[in-house]
Amino acid sequence: MKEQIHRYLNQLVGLRLTATTRASNIECLKFGHLLETNNAGQAIQIGEFALHLQSPWRFTSDTEILAGSLDLYEPVDENAEYDEHFDWDKLNGNLRDFKLQELIKTHQLTVISVVADNFGGFDLLFSNDIRLSVFPAYSKVDQ
């Protein structure tokens, strides 16, 4: 599994993280040149490559967690009081969406290497000493 993950993700080396979108709790990271319209002239946003993540993940620097998968369930205002009606699924209405947009806007994140593990997890190492860690957090493994 480790070699297969490395082989697929190694195609991202040298590409920039250019956009992110989300479908419910699935994060869709887009890499490389963005296609902004389709052949019919309709607005779209598709990268050369995309990673669709539905497991725990986090972006880190050497000193902090910059964004994490569970930020999805937090309001943008980190000091806001509890709101039982908080709608985390509203586009750009949660901390995760906000932090990822800021990360892409303020850093030129180019993939410089890939490290895979034996359990389906991996790290993408970016320029600017930023790392994306993706780690399956369940013990059942499909054979």
PDB file of C-alpha atoms in Angstrom:
ATOM      1  CA  MET A   1       0.000   0.000   0.000  1.00  0.00           C
ATOM      2  CA  LYS A   2       2.828   2.385   0.906  1.00  0.00           C
ATOM      3  CA  GLU A   3       4.436   2.102  -2.538  1.00  0.00           C
ATOM      4  CA  GLN A   4       1.104   2.549  -4.320  1.00  0.00           C
ATOM      5  CA  ILE A   5       0.259   5.706  -2.337  1.00  0.00           C
ATOM      6  CA  HIS A   6       3.713   7.107  -2.992  1.00  0.00           C
ATOM      7  CA  ARG A   7       3.474   6.347  -6.716  1.00  0.00           C
ATOM      8  CA  TYR A   8       0.123   8.129  -7.097  1.00  0.00           C
ATOM      9  CA  LEU A   9       0.888  11.110  -4.894  1.00  0.00           C
ATOM     10  CA  ASN A  10       4.367  11.619  -6.336  1.00  0.00           C
ATOM     11  CA  GLN A  11       2.583  13.121  -9.363  1.00  0.00           C
ATOM     12  CA  LEU A  12       1.864  16.154  -7.152  1.00  0.00           C
ATOM     13  CA  VAL A  13       5.544  16.995  -6.623  1.00  0.00           C
ATOM     14  CA  GLY A  14       6.260  20.369  -8.196  1.00  0.00           C
ATOM     15  CA  LEU A  15       2.587  21.406  -8.294  1.00  0.00           C
ATOM     16  CA  ARG A  16       1.052  24.216  -6.268  1.00  0.00           C
ATOM     17  CA  LEU A  17      -1.974  23.823  -4.050  1.00  0.00           C
ATOM     18  CA  THR A  18      -4.193  26.246  -5.933  1.00  0.00           C
ATOM     19  CA  ALA A  19      -7.697  25.859  -4.518  1.00  0.00           C
ATOM     20  CA  THR A  20      -9.934  23.970  -2.168  1.00  0.00           C
ATOM     21  CA  THR A  21     -13.607  23.151  -2.163  1.00  0.00           C
ATOM     22  CA  ARG A  22     -15.742  20.941   0.005  1.00  0.00           C
ATOM     23  CA  ALA A  23     -18.636  18.506  -0.388  1.00  0.00           C
ATOM     24  CA  SER A  24     -20.135  18.116   3.078  1.00  0.00           C
ATOM     25  CA  ASN A  25     -17.136  17.048   5.203  1.00  0.00           C
ATOM     26  CA  ILE A  26     -15.014  15.838   2.261  1.00  0.00           C
ATOM     27  CA  GLU A  27     -12.174  18.280   1.569  1.00  0.00           C
ATOM     28  CA  CYS A  28     -11.251  18.622  -2.102  1.00  0.00           C
ATOM     29  CA  LEU A  29      -7.717  19.992  -2.509  1.00  0.00           C
ATOM     30  CA  LYS A  30      -6.819  21.096  -6.033  1.00  0.00           C
ATOM     31  CA  PHE A  31      -3.286  21.122  -7.385  1.00  0.00           C
ATOM     32  CA  GLY A  32      -1.736  22.689 -10.462  1.00  0.00           C
ATOM     33  CA  HIS A  33      -3.356  24.830 -13.115  1.00  0.00           C
ATOM     34  CA  LEU A  34      -7.049  25.517 -12.499  1.00  0.00           C
ATOM     35  CA  LEU A  35      -9.601  25.082 -15.237  1.00  0.00           C
ATOM     36  CA  GLU A  36     -12.072  27.914 -14.576  1.00  0.00           C
ATOM     37  CA  THR A  37     -14.679  27.163 -17.263  1.00  0.00           C
ATOM     38  CA  ASN A  38     -15.810  24.049 -19.077  1.00  0.00           C
ATOM     39  CA  ASN A  39     -16.355  23.651 -22.834  1.00  0.00           C
ATOM     40  CA  ALA A  40     -19.870  25.105 -22.477  1.00  0.00           C
ATOM     41  CA  GLY A  41     -18.486  28.257 -20.810  1.00  0.00           C
ATOM     42  CA  GLN A  42     -19.910  27.363 -17.394  1.00  0.00           C
ATOM     43  CA  ALA A  43     -17.919  28.412 -14.323  1.00  0.00           C
ATOM     44  CA  ILE A  44     -16.108  25.497 -12.695  1.00  0.00           C
ATOM     45  CA  GLN A  45     -12.951  25.060 -10.654  1.00  0.00           C
ATOM     46  CA  ILE A  46     -11.028  21.892 -11.447  1.00  0.00           C
ATOM     47  CA  GLY A  47      -7.327  21.418 -10.833  1.00  0.00           C
ATOM     48  CA  GLU A  48      -4.907  19.248 -12.783  1.00  0.00           C
ATOM     49  CA  PHE A  49      -5.046  16.893  -9.805  1.00  0.00           C
ATOM     50  CA  ALA A  50      -7.317  16.743  -6.774  1.00  0.00           C
ATOM     51  CA  LEU A  51      -7.223  14.973  -3.433  1.00  0.00           C
ATOM     52  CA  HIS A  52     -10.567  14.228  -1.835  1.00  0.00           C
ATOM     53  CA  LEU A  53      -9.997  13.716   1.871  1.00  0.00           C
ATOM     54  CA  GLN A  54     -12.515  12.079   4.168  1.00  0.00           C
ATOM     55  CA  SER A  55     -10.224  11.086   7.010  1.00  0.00           C
ATOM     56  CA  PRO A  56      -8.468  13.113   9.704  1.00  0.00           C
ATOM     57  CA  TRP A  57      -5.885  15.545   8.360  1.00  0.00           C
ATOM     58  CA  ARG A  58      -4.032  18.698   9.344  1.00  0.00           C
ATOM     59  CA  PHE A  59      -1.752  21.343   7.884  1.00  0.00           C
ATOM     60  CA  THR A  60       1.146  22.228  10.184  1.00  0.00           C
ATOM     61  CA  SER A  61       4.168  24.460  10.348  1.00  0.00           C
ATOM     62  CA  ASP A  62       7.071  23.753  12.685  1.00  0.00           C
ATOM     63  CA  THR A  63       5.248  25.527  15.504  1.00  0.00           C
ATOM     64  CA  GLU A  64       1.474  25.211  15.038  1.00  0.00           C
ATOM     65  CA  ILE A  65      -1.502  23.468  13.484  1.00  0.00           C
ATOM     66  CA  LEU A  66      -2.570  25.848  10.706  1.00  0.00           C
ATOM     67  CA  ALA A  67      -5.823  24.069   9.796  1.00  0.00           C
ATOM     68  CA  GLY A  68      -7.368  20.733  10.646  1.00  0.00           C
ATOM     69  CA  SER A  69     -10.218  18.566   9.488  1.00  0.00           C
ATOM     70  CA  LEU A  70     -12.240  19.101  12.682  1.00  0.00           C
ATOM     71  CA  ASP A  71     -12.116  22.909  12.268  1.00  0.00           C
ATOM     72  CA  LEU A  72     -15.133  22.260  10.045  1.00  0.00           C
ATOM     73  CA  TYR A  73     -17.383  22.170  13.097  1.00  0.00           C
ATOM     74  CA  GLU A  74     -16.176  25.474  14.560  1.00  0.00           C
ATOM     75  CA  PRO A  75     -17.384  28.989  13.710  1.00  0.00           C
ATOM     76  CA  VAL A  76     -14.982  31.372  11.990  1.00  0.00           C
ATOM     77  CA  ASP A  77     -14.900  33.510  15.151  1.00  0.00           C
ATOM     78  CA  GLU A  78     -12.892  31.296  17.460  1.00  0.00           C
ATOM     79  CA  ASN A  79     -14.129  33.304  20.467  1.00  0.00           C
ATOM     80  CA  ALA A  80     -17.821  33.021  19.615  1.00  0.00           C
ATOM     81  CA  GLU A  81     -20.160  31.600  22.228  1.00  0.00           C
ATOM     82  CA  TYR A  82     -21.801  28.231  21.646  1.00  0.00           C
ATOM     83  CA  ASP A  83     -24.608  28.436  19.093  1.00  0.00           C
ATOM     84  CA  GLU A  84     -26.857  25.391  18.903  1.00  0.00           C
ATOM     85  CA  HIS A  85     -27.976  26.529  15.431  1.00  0.00           C
ATOM     86  CA  PHE A  86     -24.452  26.862  14.000  1.00  0.00           C
ATOM     87  CA  ASP A  87     -24.534  25.650  10.383  1.00  0.00           C
ATOM     88  CA  TRP A  88     -21.072  24.200   9.719  1.00  0.00           C
ATOM     89  CA  ASP A  89     -22.057  23.148   6.189  1.00  0.00           C
ATOM     90  CA  LYS A  90     -22.534  26.734   5.007  1.00  0.00           C
ATOM     91  CA  LEU A  91     -19.796  27.514   2.454  1.00  0.00           C
ATOM     92  CA  ASN A  92     -17.014  29.597   4.045  1.00  0.00           C
ATOM     93  CA  GLY A  93     -19.044  29.738   7.262  1.00  0.00           C
ATOM     94  CA  ASN A  94     -16.723  27.586   9.366  1.00  0.00           C
ATOM     95  CA  LEU A  95     -13.167  27.814  10.635  1.00  0.00           C
ATOM     96  CA  ARG A  96     -11.822  25.107   8.305  1.00  0.00           C
ATOM     97  CA  ASP A  97     -13.025  26.786   5.119  1.00  0.00           C
ATOM     98  CA  PHE A  98     -11.703  30.141   6.340  1.00  0.00           C
ATOM     99  CA  LYS A  99      -8.272  28.864   7.405  1.00  0.00           C
ATOM    100  CA  LEU A 100      -7.720  26.874   4.204  1.00  0.00           C
ATOM    101  CA  GLN A 101      -8.613  29.858   2.012  1.00  0.00           C
ATOM    102  CA  GLU A 102      -6.203  32.041   4.014  1.00  0.00           C
ATOM    103  CA  LEU A 103      -3.456  29.408   3.831  1.00  0.00           C
ATOM    104  CA  ILE A 104      -3.719  29.191   0.040  1.00  0.00           C
ATOM    105  CA  LYS A 105      -3.946  32.972  -0.324  1.00  0.00           C
ATOM    106  CA  THR A 106      -0.970  33.827   1.920  1.00  0.00           C
ATOM    107  CA  HIS A 107       1.464  31.006   1.041  1.00  0.00           C
ATOM    108  CA  GLN A 108       2.684  29.643  -2.251  1.00  0.00           C
ATOM    109  CA  LEU A 109       2.366  25.987  -1.331  1.00  0.00           C
ATOM    110  CA  THR A 110       4.274  23.823  -3.780  1.00  0.00           C
ATOM    111  CA  VAL A 111       4.562  20.103  -3.064  1.00  0.00           C
ATOM    112  CA  ILE A 112       8.229  19.188  -2.639  1.00  0.00           C
ATOM    113  CA  SER A 113       7.949  15.572  -1.473  1.00  0.00           C
ATOM    114  CA  VAL A 114       5.651  12.751  -0.385  1.00  0.00           C
ATOM    115  CA  VAL A 115       6.062  10.371   2.535  1.00  0.00           C
ATOM    116  CA  ALA A 116       3.627   7.444   2.797  1.00  0.00           C
ATOM    117  CA  ASP A 117       3.163   4.996   5.651  1.00  0.00           C
ATOM    118  CA  ASN A 118       2.045   1.366   5.844  1.00  0.00           C
ATOM    119  CA  PHE A 119      -1.465   2.234   7.068  1.00  0.00           C
ATOM    120  CA  GLY A 120      -2.831   4.379   4.216  1.00  0.00           C
ATOM    121  CA  GLY A 121      -1.575   7.649   5.659  1.00  0.00           C
ATOM    122  CA  PHE A 122       0.788  10.129   4.090  1.00  0.00           C
ATOM    123  CA  ASP A 123       2.456  13.502   4.455  1.00  0.00           C
ATOM    124  CA  LEU A 124       2.768  16.040   1.685  1.00  0.00           C
ATOM    125  CA  LEU A 125       5.717  18.310   2.366  1.00  0.00           C
ATOM    126  CA  PHE A 126       5.281  21.787   0.917  1.00  0.00           C
ATOM    127  CA  SER A 127       7.535  24.742   0.373  1.00  0.00           C
ATOM    128  CA  ASN A 128       7.579  27.192   3.314  1.00  0.00           C
ATOM    129  CA  ASP A 129       8.054  24.239   5.738  1.00  0.00           C
ATOM    130  CA  ILE A 130       4.349  23.391   5.720  1.00  0.00           C
ATOM    131  CA  ARG A 131       3.121  19.817   5.926  1.00  0.00           C
ATOM    132  CA  LEU A 132      -0.206  18.146   5.213  1.00  0.00           C
ATOM    133  CA  SER A 133      -0.612  14.984   7.290  1.00  0.00           C
ATOM    134  CA  VAL A 134      -3.421  12.568   6.424  1.00  0.00           C
ATOM    135  CA  PHE A 135      -3.939   9.656   8.761  1.00  0.00           C
ATOM    136  CA  PRO A 136      -6.630   6.986   8.703  1.00  0.00           C
ATOM    137  CA  ALA A 137      -7.904   6.713  12.277  1.00  0.00           C
ATOM    138  CA  TYR A 138      -9.626   3.349  12.275  1.00  0.00           C
ATOM    139  CA  SER A 139      -8.270  -0.099  13.033  1.00  0.00           C
ATOM    140  CA  LYS A 140     -10.239  -2.142  10.475  1.00  0.00           C
ATOM    141  CA  VAL A 141      -8.312  -2.540   7.272  1.00  0.00           C
ATOM    142  CA  ASP A 142     -10.010  -3.797   4.099  1.00  0.00           C
ATOM    143  CA  GLN A 143      -7.986  -6.492   2.408  1.00  0.00           C
TER     144      GLN A 143
END
